Coordinates of N, CA and C in Angstrom, one line a residue:
M1 N 10.5 -0.9 -16.8 CA 9.6 -0.9 -15.6 C 9.7 -2.3 -14.9
R2 N 10.0 -2.3 -13.6 CA 10.0 -3.5 -12.8 C 8.6 -3.9 -12.5
V3 N 8.4 -5.2 -12.3 CA 7.1 -5.7 -11.9 C 7.2 -6.5 -10.6
A4 N 6.3 -6.2 -9.7 CA 6.3 -6.9 -8.4 C 5.1 -7.9 -8.4
F5 N 5.3 -9.0 -7.8 CA 4.3 -10.0 -7.6 C 4.0 -10.1 -6.1
A6 N 2.7 -10.2 -5.8 CA 2.3 -10.3 -4.4 C 1.1 -11.3 -4.4
F7 N 1.0 -12.1 -3.4 CA -0.2 -13.0 -3.2 C -1.2 -12.5 -2.2
F8 N -2.4 -12.4 -2.6 CA -3.5 -12.0 -1.7 C -4.6 -13.1 -1.8
S9 N -4.8 -13.8 -0.7 CA -5.8 -14.9 -0.6 C -5.7 -15.8 -1.8
G10 N -4.5 -16.2 -2.2 CA -4.4 -17.2 -3.2 C -4.4 -16.6 -4.6
L11 N -4.6 -15.2 -4.7 CA -4.6 -14.6 -6.0 C -3.3 -13.9 -6.3
L12 N -2.8 -14.0 -7.5 CA -1.5 -13.4 -7.8 C -1.8 -12.0 -8.4
L13 N -1.3 -11.0 -7.8 CA -1.5 -9.7 -8.3 C -0.2 -9.2 -8.9
V14 N -0.3 -8.5 -10.1 CA 0.9 -8.0 -10.7 C 0.7 -6.5 -10.8
A15 N 1.7 -5.8 -10.2 CA 1.6 -4.3 -10.2 C 2.9 -3.7 -10.5
P16 N 2.9 -2.5 -11.1 CA 4.2 -1.8 -11.4 C 4.9 -1.5 -10.1
L17 N 6.2 -1.6 -10.1 CA 7.0 -1.3 -8.9 C 8.1 -0.4 -9.3
N18 N 8.1 0.8 -8.8 CA 9.2 1.7 -9.0 C 10.3 1.4 -8.0
A19 N 11.5 1.2 -8.5 CA 12.6 0.8 -7.6 C 12.8 1.9 -6.5
A20 N 12.5 3.1 -6.8 CA 12.7 4.2 -5.8 C 11.7 4.2 -4.7
D21 N 10.6 3.5 -4.9 CA 9.5 3.4 -3.9 C 9.8 2.4 -2.9
R22 N 10.5 1.4 -3.2 CA 10.7 0.2 -2.3 C 12.1 0.2 -1.7
P23 N 12.2 0.2 -0.4 CA 13.6 0.2 0.2 C 14.3 -1.2 -0.1
E24 N 15.6 -1.2 -0.1 CA 16.3 -2.4 -0.4 C 16.5 -3.2 0.9
N25 N 16.9 -4.4 0.7 CA 17.2 -5.3 1.9 C 16.1 -5.5 2.8
L26 N 14.8 -5.5 2.3 CA 13.7 -5.9 3.2 C 13.7 -7.5 3.3
V27 N 13.1 -7.9 4.4 CA 13.0 -9.4 4.6 C 11.6 -9.8 4.9
P28 N 11.2 -11.0 4.5 CA 9.8 -11.5 4.7 C 9.6 -11.8 6.2
L29 N 8.5 -11.4 6.7 CA 8.1 -11.7 8.1 C 7.1 -12.9 8.0
M30 N 7.4 -14.0 8.5 CA 6.6 -15.3 8.4 C 5.8 -15.5 9.6
R31 N 4.6 -16.0 9.4 CA 3.7 -16.4 10.5 C 3.8 -17.9 10.6
F32 N 3.9 -18.4 11.9 CA 3.9 -19.8 12.2 C 2.7 -20.0 13.2
Y33 N 2.4 -21.2 13.4 CA 1.4 -21.5 14.5 C 2.0 -22.7 15.4
D34 N 2.0 -22.4 16.7 CA 2.5 -23.4 17.6 C 1.3 -24.1 18.2
T35 N 1.1 -25.4 17.8 CA 0.0 -26.2 18.2 C 0.1 -26.6 19.7
K36 N 1.3 -26.6 20.2 CA 1.5 -27.0 21.6 C 1.0 -25.9 22.6
F37 N 1.3 -24.7 22.2 CA 0.9 -23.6 23.1 C -0.2 -22.8 22.5
N38 N -0.7 -23.2 21.4 CA -1.9 -22.6 20.7 C -1.7 -21.1 20.5
E39 N -0.7 -20.7 19.8 CA -0.5 -19.3 19.5 C 0.3 -19.1 18.2
H40 N 0.0 -18.0 17.6 CA 0.7 -17.6 16.4 C 2.0 -16.9 16.8
I41 N 3.1 -17.2 16.1 CA 4.4 -16.6 16.3 C 5.0 -16.2 15.0
Y42 N 6.0 -15.3 15.1 CA 6.5 -14.7 13.8 C 8.0 -14.6 13.9
S43 N 8.6 -14.7 12.7 CA 10.0 -14.7 12.5 C 10.4 -14.2 11.1
Y44 N 11.6 -13.6 11.0 CA 12.2 -13.3 9.8 C 13.6 -13.9 9.7
S45 N 14.1 -14.5 10.8 CA 15.4 -15.0 10.8 C 15.5 -16.4 10.2
T46 N 16.3 -16.6 9.3 CA 16.5 -18.0 8.7 C 16.9 -19.0 9.7
E47 N 17.8 -18.6 10.6 CA 18.3 -19.5 11.7 C 17.1 -19.9 12.6
E48 N 16.3 -18.9 13.0 CA 15.2 -19.2 13.9 C 14.2 -20.1 13.2
M49 N 13.9 -19.8 12.0 CA 12.9 -20.5 11.2 C 13.3 -22.0 11.0
N50 N 14.6 -22.1 10.7 CA 15.1 -23.5 10.6 C 14.9 -24.3 11.9
K51 N 15.1 -23.7 13.0 CA 14.9 -24.4 14.3 C 13.4 -24.7 14.4
W52 N 12.5 -23.8 14.1 CA 11.1 -24.0 14.2 C 10.6 -25.1 13.2
H53 N 11.3 -25.2 12.1 CA 10.9 -26.3 11.1 C 11.2 -27.7 11.7
Q54 N 12.1 -27.8 12.6 CA 12.5 -29.0 13.2 C 11.5 -29.5 14.3
L55 N 10.6 -28.6 14.7 CA 9.6 -28.9 15.7 C 8.3 -29.3 15.1
T56 N 7.8 -30.5 15.5 CA 6.6 -31.0 14.9 C 5.4 -30.2 15.3
H57 N 5.5 -29.5 16.4 CA 4.3 -28.8 16.8 C 4.2 -27.4 16.3
V58 N 5.2 -26.9 15.5 CA 5.2 -25.6 15.0 C 5.0 -25.7 13.5
K59 N 3.9 -25.1 13.0 CA 3.5 -25.2 11.6 C 3.7 -23.8 10.9
E60 N 4.3 -23.9 9.7 CA 4.5 -22.7 8.9 C 3.2 -22.3 8.3
H61 N 2.8 -21.0 8.4 CA 1.6 -20.5 7.7 C 1.9 -19.7 6.5
E62 N 2.3 -18.4 6.6 CA 2.5 -17.6 5.4 C 3.3 -16.4 5.7
I63 N 3.8 -15.8 4.7 CA 4.5 -14.5 4.8 C 3.4 -13.4 4.9
I64 N 3.5 -12.5 5.9 CA 2.5 -11.5 6.0 C 3.0 -10.2 5.2
G65 N 4.3 -10.1 4.9 CA 4.8 -9.0 4.2 C 6.3 -8.8 4.4
D66 N 6.9 -7.9 3.7 CA 8.3 -7.6 3.9 C 8.5 -6.4 4.8
V67 N 9.5 -6.6 5.7 CA 9.8 -5.6 6.8 C 11.2 -5.2 6.7
A68 N 11.6 -4.2 7.5 CA 13.0 -3.8 7.6 C 13.6 -4.3 8.9
T69 N 14.9 -4.5 8.9 CA 15.6 -4.9 10.1 C 16.5 -3.8 10.6
S70 N 16.4 -2.6 10.1 CA 17.0 -1.5 10.6 C 16.1 -0.3 10.5
K71 N 16.4 0.8 11.2 CA 15.5 1.9 11.2 C 15.5 2.6 9.9
L72 N 14.4 2.8 9.3 CA 14.2 3.6 8.1 C 13.2 4.7 8.3
P73 N 13.2 5.7 7.4 CA 12.3 6.8 7.6 C 10.8 6.3 7.7
G74 N 10.1 6.8 8.7 CA 8.7 6.4 8.8 C 8.4 5.1 9.5
T75 N 9.5 4.5 10.0 CA 9.3 3.2 10.7 C 9.4 3.3 12.2
V76 N 8.8 2.3 12.8 CA 8.9 2.1 14.3 C 9.2 0.6 14.6
P77 N 9.8 0.3 15.7 CA 10.1 -1.1 16.0 C 8.8 -1.9 16.3
L78 N 8.8 -3.1 15.8 CA 7.8 -4.1 16.2 C 8.5 -4.9 17.2
W79 N 8.1 -4.8 18.5 CA 8.7 -5.5 19.6 C 8.2 -6.9 19.8
R80 N 9.0 -7.8 20.3 CA 8.6 -9.2 20.7 C 9.1 -9.4 22.1
A81 N 8.1 -9.8 22.9 CA 8.5 -10.1 24.3 C 8.0 -11.6 24.6
V82 N 8.7 -12.3 25.4 CA 8.4 -13.7 25.7 C 8.2 -13.9 27.2
R83 N 7.1 -14.5 27.5 CA 6.8 -14.9 28.9 C 7.0 -16.4 29.1
T84 N 7.8 -16.7 30.1 CA 8.1 -18.1 30.4 C 7.5 -18.4 31.7
E85 N 6.6 -19.4 31.8 CA 5.9 -19.7 33.0 C 5.4 -21.1 32.9
N86 N 5.7 -21.9 33.9 CA 5.2 -23.3 33.9 C 5.6 -24.1 32.7
K87 N 6.9 -23.8 32.3 CA 7.5 -24.5 31.1 C 6.8 -24.1 29.8
Q88 N 6.1 -23.0 29.8 CA 5.4 -22.6 28.6 C 6.0 -21.2 28.2
S89 N 6.0 -21.0 26.9 CA 6.5 -19.7 26.4 C 5.4 -19.0 25.6
R90 N 5.0 -17.8 26.0 CA 4.0 -17.1 25.3 C 4.6 -15.8 24.8
H91 N 4.2 -15.4 23.6 CA 4.8 -14.2 22.9 C 3.8 -13.0 22.8
Y92 N 4.4 -11.9 23.0 CA 3.7 -10.6 22.9 C 4.4 -9.8 21.7
Y93 N 3.6 -9.2 20.9 CA 4.0 -8.4 19.8 C 3.4 -7.0 20.0
Y94 N 4.1 -6.0 20.0 CA 3.5 -4.6 20.3 C 4.4 -3.5 19.7
L95 N 3.8 -2.4 19.5 CA 4.5 -1.2 18.9 C 4.8 -0.2 20.0
E96 N 4.0 -0.1 21.0 CA 4.2 1.0 22.0 C 4.5 0.3 23.3
A97 N 5.0 1.1 24.2 CA 5.4 0.6 25.5 C 4.1 0.0 26.2
V98 N 4.2 -1.2 26.8 CA 3.1 -1.8 27.5 C 3.6 -2.3 28.8
Q99 N 2.7 -2.5 29.7 CA 3.0 -3.1 31.0 C 3.0 -4.6 30.8
L100 N 4.2 -5.2 30.9 CA 4.4 -6.6 30.7 C 4.2 -7.4 32.0
P101 N 3.7 -8.6 31.9 CA 3.5 -9.3 33.2 C 4.9 -9.9 33.7
P102 N 4.9 -10.4 34.9 CA 6.1 -11.0 35.4 C 6.6 -12.1 34.6
N103 N 7.9 -12.4 34.7 CA 8.6 -13.5 34.0 C 8.6 -13.3 32.5
T104 N 8.6 -12.0 32.1 CA 8.6 -11.7 30.7 C 9.8 -10.8 30.3
F105 N 10.4 -11.2 29.2 CA 11.6 -10.4 28.8 C 11.4 -10.0 27.3
V106 N 12.0 -8.8 27.0 CA 11.9 -8.3 25.6 C 13.0 -8.9 24.8
D107 N 12.6 -9.6 23.7 CA 13.5 -10.3 22.9 C 14.1 -9.4 21.8
A108 N 15.0 -8.5 22.3 CA 15.5 -7.5 21.4 C 16.7 -7.9 20.6
E109 N 17.3 -9.1 21.0 CA 18.5 -9.5 20.3 C 18.2 -10.4 19.1
S110 N 17.2 -11.3 19.1 CA 16.9 -12.2 18.0 C 15.7 -11.7 17.2
F111 N 15.0 -10.6 17.6 CA 13.9 -10.1 16.8 C 14.0 -8.6 16.7
K112 N 14.5 -8.1 15.6 CA 14.7 -6.7 15.3 C 13.9 -6.4 14.0
V113 N 12.7 -5.9 14.2 CA 11.8 -5.6 13.1 C 11.4 -4.2 13.1
Y114 N 11.3 -3.6 11.9 CA 10.8 -2.2 11.8 C 9.7 -2.2 10.8
V115 N 8.6 -1.5 11.1 CA 7.4 -1.5 10.3 C 7.0 0.0 10.1
W116 N 6.1 0.2 9.1 CA 5.7 1.6 8.8 C 4.4 1.9 9.5
T117 N 4.3 3.2 9.8 CA 3.1 3.6 10.6 C 2.1 4.2 9.6
K118 N 2.4 4.5 8.4 CA 1.5 5.1 7.4 C 1.6 4.4 6.1
P119 N 0.5 4.4 5.3 CA 0.5 3.9 4.0 C 1.3 4.7 3.0
G120 N 1.5 4.2 1.8 CA 2.2 4.9 0.8 C 3.3 4.1 0.1
D121 N 3.7 4.4 -1.1 CA 4.8 3.7 -1.8 C 4.5 2.3 -2.0
G122 N 3.2 1.9 -2.1 CA 2.8 0.5 -2.3 C 2.7 -0.3 -1.1
R123 N 2.8 0.3 0.1 CA 2.7 -0.5 1.3 C 1.2 -1.0 1.5
V124 N 1.1 -2.1 2.3 CA -0.3 -2.6 2.5 C -0.5 -2.6 4.1
P125 N -1.7 -2.5 4.5 CA -2.0 -2.5 5.9 C -1.9 -3.9 6.5
I126 N -1.6 -4.0 7.8 CA -1.7 -5.2 8.6 C -2.7 -5.0 9.7
Y127 N -3.6 -5.9 9.8 CA -4.6 -5.9 10.9 C -4.2 -7.0 11.9
C128 N -4.7 -6.8 13.1 CA -4.3 -7.8 14.2 C -5.3 -7.9 15.3
T129 N -5.5 -9.1 15.7 CA -6.2 -9.4 17.0 C -5.3 -10.2 17.9
T130 N -5.6 -10.2 19.2 CA -4.8 -11.0 20.1 C -5.7 -11.8 21.0
W131 N -5.2 -12.7 21.8 CA -5.9 -13.4 22.8 C -6.2 -12.4 23.9
I132 N -7.0 -12.7 24.9 CA -7.4 -11.7 25.9 C -6.2 -11.2 26.8
D133 N -5.2 -12.1 26.8 CA -4.0 -11.6 27.6 C -2.9 -11.0 26.8
A134 N -3.3 -10.6 25.5 CA -2.4 -9.9 24.6 C -1.4 -10.8 23.9
T135 N -1.4 -12.1 24.2 CA -0.6 -13.1 23.4 C -1.3 -13.6 22.2
D136 N -0.7 -14.5 21.4 CA -1.3 -15.1 20.3 C -1.8 -14.0 19.3
A137 N -0.9 -13.2 18.9 CA -1.3 -12.1 17.9 C -1.5 -12.7 16.5
F138 N -2.7 -12.6 16.0 CA -3.0 -13.0 14.6 C -2.9 -11.8 13.7
M139 N -1.9 -11.8 12.8 CA -1.8 -10.6 11.9 C -2.0 -11.1 10.5
H140 N -2.7 -10.2 9.7 CA -3.0 -10.5 8.3 C -3.2 -9.2 7.6
R141 N -3.0 -9.2 6.3 CA -3.1 -8.0 5.5 C -4.6 -7.8 5.1
E142 N -5.5 -8.8 5.3 CA -6.9 -8.6 4.9 C -7.7 -8.6 6.1
L143 N -8.5 -7.5 6.3 CA -9.4 -7.4 7.5 C -10.4 -8.6 7.6
K144 N -10.9 -9.0 6.4 CA -11.9 -10.1 6.5 C -11.4 -11.4 7.0
V145 N -10.1 -11.6 6.8 CA -9.5 -12.8 7.4 C -9.3 -12.7 8.9
V146 N -8.9 -11.5 9.3 CA -8.8 -11.3 10.8 C -10.2 -11.4 11.4
E147 N -11.2 -10.9 10.8 CA -12.6 -11.0 11.3 C -13.0 -12.4 11.4
Q148 N -12.7 -13.2 10.4 CA -13.1 -14.6 10.4 C -12.4 -15.4 11.5
N149 N -11.1 -15.1 11.7 CA -10.4 -15.7 12.8 C -11.0 -15.3 14.2
R150 N -11.4 -14.1 14.3 CA -12.1 -13.6 15.5 C -13.4 -14.3 15.8
E151 N -14.2 -14.4 14.7 CA -15.5 -15.1 14.8 C -15.4 -16.6 15.2
E152 N -14.4 -17.2 14.6 CA -14.2 -18.7 14.9 C -13.7 -18.9 16.3
T153 N -12.9 -17.9 16.8 CA -12.5 -18.0 18.2 C -13.7 -17.8 19.2
E154 N -14.5 -16.8 18.8 CA -15.7 -16.6 19.7 C -16.6 -17.8 19.7
K155 N -16.8 -18.5 18.6 CA -17.7 -19.7 18.6 C -17.1 -20.8 19.4
S156 N -15.8 -21.0 19.4 CA -15.2 -22.1 20.1 C -14.9 -21.8 21.5
T157 N -14.7 -20.6 21.9 CA -14.3 -20.3 23.3 C -15.2 -19.3 24.0
G158 N -16.1 -18.6 23.2 CA -17.0 -17.7 23.9 C -16.3 -16.4 24.2
R159 N -15.0 -16.2 23.7 CA -14.3 -15.0 24.0 C -14.1 -14.2 22.7
L160 N -14.1 -12.9 22.8 CA -13.9 -12.0 21.6 C -12.4 -11.6 21.7
R161 N -11.7 -11.7 20.6 CA -10.3 -11.3 20.5 C -10.2 -9.8 20.3
P162 N -9.5 -9.1 21.2 CA -9.4 -7.6 21.0 C -8.3 -7.3 20.0
G163 N -8.2 -6.1 19.6 CA -7.1 -5.6 18.7 C -5.8 -5.5 19.5
M164 N -4.7 -5.3 18.8 CA -3.4 -5.2 19.5 C -3.5 -4.0 20.4
A165 N -3.0 -4.2 21.6 CA -3.0 -3.2 22.7 C -4.4 -2.6 23.0
G166 N -5.4 -3.5 22.8 CA -6.8 -3.1 23.1 C -7.4 -2.1 22.1
K167 N -6.7 -1.9 20.9 CA -7.3 -0.9 20.0 C -8.3 -1.6 19.1
N168 N -9.0 -0.8 18.3 CA -10.0 -1.4 17.4 C -9.3 -2.2 16.3
F169 N -9.8 -3.5 16.3 CA -9.1 -4.4 15.4 C -9.3 -4.1 13.9
K170 N -10.3 -3.2 13.6 CA -10.6 -2.9 12.2 C -9.6 -1.8 11.7
T171 N -8.8 -1.2 12.6 CA -7.8 -0.2 12.3 C -6.5 -0.9 12.0
P172 N -5.8 -0.6 10.9 CA -4.5 -1.2 10.7 C -3.5 -0.9 11.8
V173 N -2.7 -1.9 12.3 CA -1.8 -1.6 13.3 C -0.4 -1.1 12.8
F174 N -0.1 -1.5 11.5 CA 1.1 -1.0 10.9 C 1.0 -1.3 9.4
Y175 N 2.0 -0.9 8.7 CA 2.0 -1.2 7.2 C 3.4 -1.9 6.8
V176 N 3.3 -2.7 5.8 CA 4.5 -3.4 5.3 C 4.4 -3.4 3.8
Y177 N 5.5 -3.8 3.2 CA 5.5 -4.0 1.7 C 5.1 -5.4 1.3
P178 N 4.3 -5.5 0.3 CA 3.9 -6.9 -0.2 C 5.2 -7.7 -0.5
H179 N 5.1 -8.9 -0.2 CA 6.3 -9.8 -0.4 C 6.6 -9.9 -1.9
V180 N 7.8 -9.7 -2.2 CA 8.3 -9.9 -3.6 C 9.2 -11.1 -3.6
T181 N 8.9 -12.2 -4.3 CA 9.7 -13.4 -4.3 C 11.0 -13.1 -5.0
K182 N 12.0 -13.6 -4.3 CA 13.4 -13.5 -4.8 C 14.0 -14.9 -5.0
E183 N 15.1 -14.9 -5.7 CA 15.7 -16.2 -5.9 C 16.0 -16.9 -4.6
K184 N 16.5 -16.2 -3.6 CA 16.9 -16.8 -2.4 C 15.7 -17.3 -1.6
D185 N 14.5 -16.9 -2.0 CA 13.3 -17.4 -1.3 C 12.9 -18.8 -1.6
D186 N 13.5 -19.4 -2.7 CA 13.2 -20.7 -3.1 C 13.7 -21.7 -2.0
P187 N 12.9 -22.8 -1.8 CA 13.2 -23.7 -0.7 C 14.6 -24.4 -1.0
E188 N 15.3 -24.6 0.0 CA 16.6 -25.3 -0.1 C 16.3 -26.8 -0.2
K189 N 17.2 -27.5 -0.9 CA 17.0 -28.9 -1.0 C 17.2 -29.5 0.4
P190 N 16.3 -30.4 0.8 CA 16.4 -30.9 2.1 C 17.5 -32.0 2.2
T191 N 18.1 -32.0 3.4 CA 19.1 -33.1 3.6 C 18.3 -34.2 4.3
E192 N 18.9 -35.4 4.3 CA 18.2 -36.5 4.8 C 17.8 -36.3 6.3
G193 N 16.6 -36.5 6.6 CA 16.1 -36.4 8.0 C 15.7 -35.0 8.4
K194 N 15.9 -34.0 7.4 CA 15.6 -32.6 7.7 C 14.7 -32.0 6.7
P195 N 13.7 -31.2 7.1 CA 12.8 -30.6 6.1 C 13.4 -29.5 5.4
A196 N 12.9 -29.1 4.2 CA 13.5 -28.0 3.5 C 13.2 -26.7 4.2
T197 N 14.1 -25.7 4.0 CA 13.9 -24.4 4.6 C 13.0 -23.7 3.6
V198 N 11.8 -23.3 4.0 CA 10.9 -22.7 3.1 C 10.5 -21.3 3.6
T199 N 10.8 -20.3 2.7 CA 10.5 -18.9 3.0 C 9.7 -18.3 1.9
S200 N 9.3 -19.1 1.0 CA 8.5 -18.6 -0.1 C 7.0 -18.4 0.3
N201 N 6.3 -17.7 -0.5 CA 4.9 -17.4 -0.2 C 4.0 -18.6 -0.4
K202 N 3.0 -18.8 0.4 CA 2.0 -19.9 0.1 C 0.7 -19.5 0.9
K203 N -0.3 -20.2 0.5 CA -1.6 -19.9 1.1 C -1.6 -20.3 2.5
A204 N -2.2 -19.5 3.4 CA -2.2 -19.7 4.8 C -3.1 -20.9 5.1
D205 N -2.7 -21.6 6.2 CA -3.5 -22.6 6.8 C -3.9 -22.2 8.2
D206 N -4.6 -21.1 8.2 CA -4.8 -20.3 9.5 C -5.6 -21.1 10.5
K207 N -5.3 -20.9 11.8 CA -6.1 -21.4 12.9 C -7.2 -20.4 13.2

């Protein structure tokens, strides 16, 4: 019997994992925080994450779960669109077609992610809130963490963060597989002047 390890709020959970239940070649979806533009951003691409690690204003948070990069049964695309305005880049993440504002393009080349619409086979829910303009998507597998982020935002700005696409934030927006640490997830040895590439799980330092 194989055993899967997953981290939830700093706790290590050990659960049986049937190889037939979990698709192969899943990749971890990592959350970062851009302190310059005050928004959460996501990536699974080693190349893109390496670039973000070079930016002092982009901070790595945590892996929210393992996702697919090709269409699998029961999955739908998680889209990423980018709005460039006044030398600022703002990111939108969505599952269904939405009315995007001007100066916005769908980043379909560098962000190809598929997520599940239903639970099952060990998948976990992902909850999400966004800023009032649908950017700054904060995704997490625990509803209480999303609620805390929402409450902190209300206290500091007086604004309530809605759910993704205006839906109830207490309803999961999609499902992913808990991250299973692999040998390739270990941080690479840093070269002089460059930080290590880290894709392993760690406790979030959420905004």
